[in-house]
Every structure is written in C-alpha cells, then in structure tokens.
CSV table of C-alpha atoms in Angstrom, one decimal:
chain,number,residue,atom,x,y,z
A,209,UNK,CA,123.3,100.0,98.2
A,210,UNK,CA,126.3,100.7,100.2
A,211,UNK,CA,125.9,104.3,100.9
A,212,UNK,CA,129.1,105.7,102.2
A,213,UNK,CA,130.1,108.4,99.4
A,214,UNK,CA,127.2,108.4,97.5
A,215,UNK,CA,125.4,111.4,96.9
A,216,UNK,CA,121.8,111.9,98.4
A,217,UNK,CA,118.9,114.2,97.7
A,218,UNK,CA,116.3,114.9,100.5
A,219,UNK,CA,113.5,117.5,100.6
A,220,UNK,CA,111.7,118.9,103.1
A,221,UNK,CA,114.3,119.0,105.5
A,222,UNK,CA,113.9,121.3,108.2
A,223,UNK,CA,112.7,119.6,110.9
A,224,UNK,CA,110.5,116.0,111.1
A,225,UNK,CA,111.6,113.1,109.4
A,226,UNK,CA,113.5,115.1,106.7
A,227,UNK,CA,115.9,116.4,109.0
A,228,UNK,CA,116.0,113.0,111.0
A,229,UNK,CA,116.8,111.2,107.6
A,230,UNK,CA,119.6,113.8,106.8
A,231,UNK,CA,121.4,112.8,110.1
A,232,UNK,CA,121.2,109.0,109.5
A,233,UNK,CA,122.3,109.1,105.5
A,234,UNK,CA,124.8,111.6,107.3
A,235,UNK,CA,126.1,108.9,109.5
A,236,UNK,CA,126.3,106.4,106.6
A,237,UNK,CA,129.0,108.3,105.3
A,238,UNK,CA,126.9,109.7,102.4
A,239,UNK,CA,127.1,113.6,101.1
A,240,UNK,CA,123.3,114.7,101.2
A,241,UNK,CA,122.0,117.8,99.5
A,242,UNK,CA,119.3,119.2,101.4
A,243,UNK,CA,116.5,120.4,99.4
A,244,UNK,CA,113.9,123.1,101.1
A,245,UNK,CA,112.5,126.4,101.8
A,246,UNK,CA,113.8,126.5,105.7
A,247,UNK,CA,116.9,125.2,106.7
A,248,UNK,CA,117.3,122.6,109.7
A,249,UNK,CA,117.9,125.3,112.8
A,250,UNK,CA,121.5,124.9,114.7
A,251,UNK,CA,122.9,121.9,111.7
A,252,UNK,CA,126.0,121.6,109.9
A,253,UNK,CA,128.1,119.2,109.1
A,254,UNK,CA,130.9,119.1,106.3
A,255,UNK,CA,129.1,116.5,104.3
A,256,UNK,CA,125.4,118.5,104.4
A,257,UNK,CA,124.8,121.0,101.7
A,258,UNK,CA,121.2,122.9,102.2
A,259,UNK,CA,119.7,124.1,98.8
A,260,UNK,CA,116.5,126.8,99.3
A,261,UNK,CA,114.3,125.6,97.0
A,262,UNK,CA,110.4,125.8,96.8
A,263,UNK,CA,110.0,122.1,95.6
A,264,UNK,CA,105.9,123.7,93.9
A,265,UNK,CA,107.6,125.4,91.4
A,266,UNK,CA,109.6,123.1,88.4
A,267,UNK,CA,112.2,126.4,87.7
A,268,UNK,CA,113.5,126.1,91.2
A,269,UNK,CA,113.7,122.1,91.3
A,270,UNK,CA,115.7,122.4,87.9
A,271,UNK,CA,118.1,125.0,89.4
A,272,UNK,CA,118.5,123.4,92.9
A,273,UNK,CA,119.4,120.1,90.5
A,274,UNK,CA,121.8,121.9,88.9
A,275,UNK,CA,123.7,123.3,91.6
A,276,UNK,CA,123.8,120.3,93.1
A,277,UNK,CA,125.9,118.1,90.6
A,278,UNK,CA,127.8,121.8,90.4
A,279,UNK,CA,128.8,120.8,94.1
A,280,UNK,CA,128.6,117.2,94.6
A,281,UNK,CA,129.0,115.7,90.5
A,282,UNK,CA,127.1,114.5,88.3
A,283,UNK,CA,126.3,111.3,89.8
A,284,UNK,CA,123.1,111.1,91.8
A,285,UNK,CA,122.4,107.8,94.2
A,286,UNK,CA,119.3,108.6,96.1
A,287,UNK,CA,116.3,111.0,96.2
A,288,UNK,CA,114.1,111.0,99.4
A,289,UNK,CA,110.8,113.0,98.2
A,290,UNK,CA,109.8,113.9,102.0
A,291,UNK,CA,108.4,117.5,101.6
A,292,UNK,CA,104.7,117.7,102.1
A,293,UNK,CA,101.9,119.0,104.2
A,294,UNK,CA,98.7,118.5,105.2
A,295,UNK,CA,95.4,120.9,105.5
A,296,UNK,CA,92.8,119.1,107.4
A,297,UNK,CA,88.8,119.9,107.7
A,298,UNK,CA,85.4,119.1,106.0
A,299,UNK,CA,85.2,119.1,102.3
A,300,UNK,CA,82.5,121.3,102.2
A,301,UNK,CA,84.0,123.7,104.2
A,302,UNK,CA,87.8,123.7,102.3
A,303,UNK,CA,89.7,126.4,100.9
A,304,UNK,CA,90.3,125.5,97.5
A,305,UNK,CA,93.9,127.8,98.2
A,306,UNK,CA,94.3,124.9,100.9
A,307,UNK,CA,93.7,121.9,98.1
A,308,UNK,CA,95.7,123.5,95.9
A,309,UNK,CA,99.1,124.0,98.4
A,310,UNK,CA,98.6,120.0,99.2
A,311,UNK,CA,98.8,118.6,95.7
A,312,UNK,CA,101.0,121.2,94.5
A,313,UNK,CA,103.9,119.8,97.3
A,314,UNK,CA,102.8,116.5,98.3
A,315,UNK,CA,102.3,115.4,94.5
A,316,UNK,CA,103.6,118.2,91.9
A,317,UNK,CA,106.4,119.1,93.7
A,318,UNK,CA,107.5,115.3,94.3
A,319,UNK,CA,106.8,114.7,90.5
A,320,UNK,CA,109.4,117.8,89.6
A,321,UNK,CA,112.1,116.3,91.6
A,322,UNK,CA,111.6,113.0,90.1
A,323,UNK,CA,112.0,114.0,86.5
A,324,UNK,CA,115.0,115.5,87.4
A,325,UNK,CA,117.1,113.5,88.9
A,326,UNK,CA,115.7,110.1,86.4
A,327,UNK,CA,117.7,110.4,83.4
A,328,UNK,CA,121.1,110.5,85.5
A,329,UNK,CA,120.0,107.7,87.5
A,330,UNK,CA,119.0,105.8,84.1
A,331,UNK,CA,122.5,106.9,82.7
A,332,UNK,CA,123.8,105.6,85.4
A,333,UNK,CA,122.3,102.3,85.5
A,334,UNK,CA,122.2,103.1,89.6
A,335,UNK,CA,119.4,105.3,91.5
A,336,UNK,CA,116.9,105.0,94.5
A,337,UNK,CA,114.2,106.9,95.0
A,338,UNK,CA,112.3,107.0,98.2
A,339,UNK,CA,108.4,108.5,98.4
A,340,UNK,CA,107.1,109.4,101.6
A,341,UNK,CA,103.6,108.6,101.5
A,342,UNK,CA,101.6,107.8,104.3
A,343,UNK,CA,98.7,105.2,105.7
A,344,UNK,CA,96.7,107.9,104.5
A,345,UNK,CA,97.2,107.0,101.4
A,346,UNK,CA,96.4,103.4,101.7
A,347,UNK,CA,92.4,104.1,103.4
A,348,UNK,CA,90.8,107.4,103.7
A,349,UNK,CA,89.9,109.1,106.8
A,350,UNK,CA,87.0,112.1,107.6
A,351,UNK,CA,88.1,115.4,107.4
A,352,UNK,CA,91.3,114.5,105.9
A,353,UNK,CA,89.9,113.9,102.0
A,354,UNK,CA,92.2,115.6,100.6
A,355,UNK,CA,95.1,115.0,102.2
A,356,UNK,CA,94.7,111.1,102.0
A,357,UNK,CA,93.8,112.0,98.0
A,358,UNK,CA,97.5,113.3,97.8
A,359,UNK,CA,98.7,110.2,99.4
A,360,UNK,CA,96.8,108.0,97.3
A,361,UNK,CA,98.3,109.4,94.2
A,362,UNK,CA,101.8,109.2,95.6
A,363,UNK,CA,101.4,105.7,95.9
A,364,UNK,CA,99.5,104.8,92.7
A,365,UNK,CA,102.6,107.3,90.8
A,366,UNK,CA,105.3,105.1,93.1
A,367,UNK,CA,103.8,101.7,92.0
A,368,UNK,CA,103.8,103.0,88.0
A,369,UNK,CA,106.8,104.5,88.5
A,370,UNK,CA,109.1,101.0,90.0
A,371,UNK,CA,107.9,99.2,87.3
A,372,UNK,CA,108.7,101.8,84.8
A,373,UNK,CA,112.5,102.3,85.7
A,374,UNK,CA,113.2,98.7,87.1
A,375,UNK,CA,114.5,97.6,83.7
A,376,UNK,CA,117.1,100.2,84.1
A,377,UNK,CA,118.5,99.2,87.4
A,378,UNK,CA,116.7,102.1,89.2
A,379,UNK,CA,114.7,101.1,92.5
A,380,UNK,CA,111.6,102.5,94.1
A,381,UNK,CA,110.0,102.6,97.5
A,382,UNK,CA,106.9,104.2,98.9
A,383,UNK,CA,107.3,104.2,102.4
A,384,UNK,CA,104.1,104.5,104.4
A,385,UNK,CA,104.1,105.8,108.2
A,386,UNK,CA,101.2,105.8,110.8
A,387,UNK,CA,101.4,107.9,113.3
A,388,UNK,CA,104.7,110.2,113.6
A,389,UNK,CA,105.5,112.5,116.2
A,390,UNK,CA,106.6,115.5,114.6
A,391,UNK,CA,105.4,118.9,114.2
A,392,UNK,CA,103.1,117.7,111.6
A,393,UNK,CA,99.9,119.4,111.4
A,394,UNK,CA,101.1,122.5,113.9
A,395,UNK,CA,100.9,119.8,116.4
A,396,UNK,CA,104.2,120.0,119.2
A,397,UNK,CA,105.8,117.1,119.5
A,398,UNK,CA,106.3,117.0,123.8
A,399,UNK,CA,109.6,117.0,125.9
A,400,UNK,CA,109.4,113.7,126.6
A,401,UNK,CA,109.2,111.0,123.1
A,402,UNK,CA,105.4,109.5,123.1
A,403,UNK,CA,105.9,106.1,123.2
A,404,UNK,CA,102.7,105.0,121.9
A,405,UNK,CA,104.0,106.7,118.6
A,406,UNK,CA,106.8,106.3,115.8
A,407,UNK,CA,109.8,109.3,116.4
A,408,UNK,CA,111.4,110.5,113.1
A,409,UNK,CA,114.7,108.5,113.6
A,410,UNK,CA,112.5,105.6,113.5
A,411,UNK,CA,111.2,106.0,110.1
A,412,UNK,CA,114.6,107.7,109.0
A,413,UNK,CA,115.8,104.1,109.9
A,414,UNK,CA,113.3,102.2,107.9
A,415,UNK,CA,114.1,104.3,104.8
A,416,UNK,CA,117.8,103.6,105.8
A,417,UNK,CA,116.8,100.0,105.8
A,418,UNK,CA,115.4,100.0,102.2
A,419,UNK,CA,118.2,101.6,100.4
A,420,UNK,CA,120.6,99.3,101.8
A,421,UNK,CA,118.5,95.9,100.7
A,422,UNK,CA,120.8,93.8,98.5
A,423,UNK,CA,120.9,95.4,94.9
A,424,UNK,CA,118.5,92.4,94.2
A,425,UNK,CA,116.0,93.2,95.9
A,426,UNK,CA,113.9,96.1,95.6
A,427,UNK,CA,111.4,97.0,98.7
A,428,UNK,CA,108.8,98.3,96.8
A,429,UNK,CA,105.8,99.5,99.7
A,430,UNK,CA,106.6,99.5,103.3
A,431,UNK,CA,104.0,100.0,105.8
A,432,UNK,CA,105.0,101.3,109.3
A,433,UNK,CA,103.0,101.3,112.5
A,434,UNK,CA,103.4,102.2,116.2
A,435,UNK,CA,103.8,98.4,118.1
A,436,UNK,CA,101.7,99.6,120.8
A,437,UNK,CA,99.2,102.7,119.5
A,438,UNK,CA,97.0,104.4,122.1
C-alpha cells in the first residue's frame, strides 16, 4: 500500500512503539488518528490528530471512530491495534482486577476497534490492519500466564480473522516482537539504546514494512528478534 495520504488508526500511543509507529506512518506522508487515554508528551504535527479514548470500553471506540471520519473522511486505510499491557506474577497469587485489565485491553479493546473500522474497509474493498502481539503469544513463559494467554488469543483472532476478510481485499498481520525496550512493564528504558534489544523505531519499521508489501501479498505473522540478545 502506498501510504502517503491515507488515513491511519493507531492505539496506544503515548509512548513505546505506538508513538514510534505514529512518527514513521507520519513520515510516509499518511494522516494518523491517534487513539488513547494519554497523549504522546511534547508531539504535534499537522497531520497527527490525538483522540482520548479508553480502547476497554465499545462506547468510546464507537465515538472516537466517529469523530475520526468527522475529521479525516470516511475512508479508513490502516488500523495498528498497539494498546496493551501486561501484569506479571504467579497465578496463584493474581489479582483477578489484574486478569481482568489485561484481556479487557490487550483482547476486548483490540476486538472493539476492529469491528469498527471492518465494514468501511470491506466497503472499501481496501484496509490493513495490524495486531501487535508478542512472542508471548507464540510459547508461554512462568509468571507471565496471563499475559502470554492475551497474546495467544490475539494471534489465534488474527489468523481467523485474515482468512475471514481476505476475500474482500482487506489484509491482516500479527506482528510478534521479542524483546522491546520501552517502558513496558514500569521498566525505564536507559539513556543510552541497549543494543542487545529491539528500540520501538525498529518494530515501527517492520510494521511499516508490512503495509507497504505489494497489494499481492499479504504478510500474515511476522516474528521479530534481537540479532544479538544477552
């Protein structure tokens, strides 16, 4: 997909790989609505629209949708469902509140902004829609049961979901990082970039990557590692 002037969608934007995806559709010359409870500190550009919207409830989803086509059109090119967070700990010692807050982002949320941005995409015989999952989702990990259950159904709804709307010319990718620095977790990310880890831009660039595969081709699952992890 040629990206210049199309019309993006992004959650979770903030800070992390939201924010860093923002800049690069930015720089592709799209317009990108930017979906989320915080706004990215110190940004604006003419061609970035934030939208404060709590992605866990459908209501605000529906009226963030709305006011976006009231701003940008009706047309919709690309979603990026990047909001999500993660509660880590033993099972037996997990706060169902905690549980709860993970699926209701990470998987309810993702699913609200899906279903509203489809039948536009379908109408329009056009549409990508990006899920950020994780390798969490792909083999589970102690202590992080319920976060890697989150990703796993991410994934499993991405693969129903591509074969679902390929017939009309909508694409679907679950992209999969390892390990990210970003503030992920309440972790810091240090002055200096880690270089035994991925950096946002770097999986802002991969999802870049994806929607610009000939309209062919669909990338349907991309897994992302650090070359050299420590």
């Amino acid at each position: 997909m040629e990206l210049s002037g199309k019309v993006a969608i992004i959650t979770g934007v903030s800070k992390g790989i939201g924010r860093a995806t923002v800049e690069a559709l930015l720089a592709k010359g799209a317009e990108v609505a930017g979906w989320g409870r915080t706004a990215p500190d110190d940004f604006k550009h003419p061609r970035f629209h934030f939208i404060k919207c709590d992605i866990r409830k459908e209501a605000d989803v529906q009226k963030a949708y709305a006011t976006t086509t009231k701003l940008l059109g009706d047309k919709v090119h690309v979603l990026v469902n990047n909001a999500g967070i993660g509660n880590f700990g033993p099972i037996d010692g997990f706060e169902a509140a905690d549980w709860h807050a993970m699926f209701d982002t990470n998987v309810h949320g993702l699913f609200y902004c899906t279903k509203a941005v489809l039948p536009q995409m379908k109408k329009q015989k056009e549409g990508h829609i990006i899920n950020v999952a994780s390798l969490a989702g792909t083999a589970g990990t102690a202590n992080l049961a319920g976060y890697c259950a989150t990703k796993y159904a991410v994934r499993g709804f991405s693969d129903a979901l591509f074969k679902e709307v390929r017939p009309q010319g909508v694409r679907v990718t679950c992209v999969m990082p390892g390990s990210v620095e970003t503030n992920f977790g309440g972790i810091e990310p240090g002055a200096e970039p880690n270089p035994h880890k991925m950096q946002p831009e770097d999986i802002a660039a991969t999802i870049v990557h994806t929607l610009e595969a000939p309209q062919a081709t669909m990338i349907s699952e991309i897994q992302m590692r650090p070359t050299q992890p420590k």
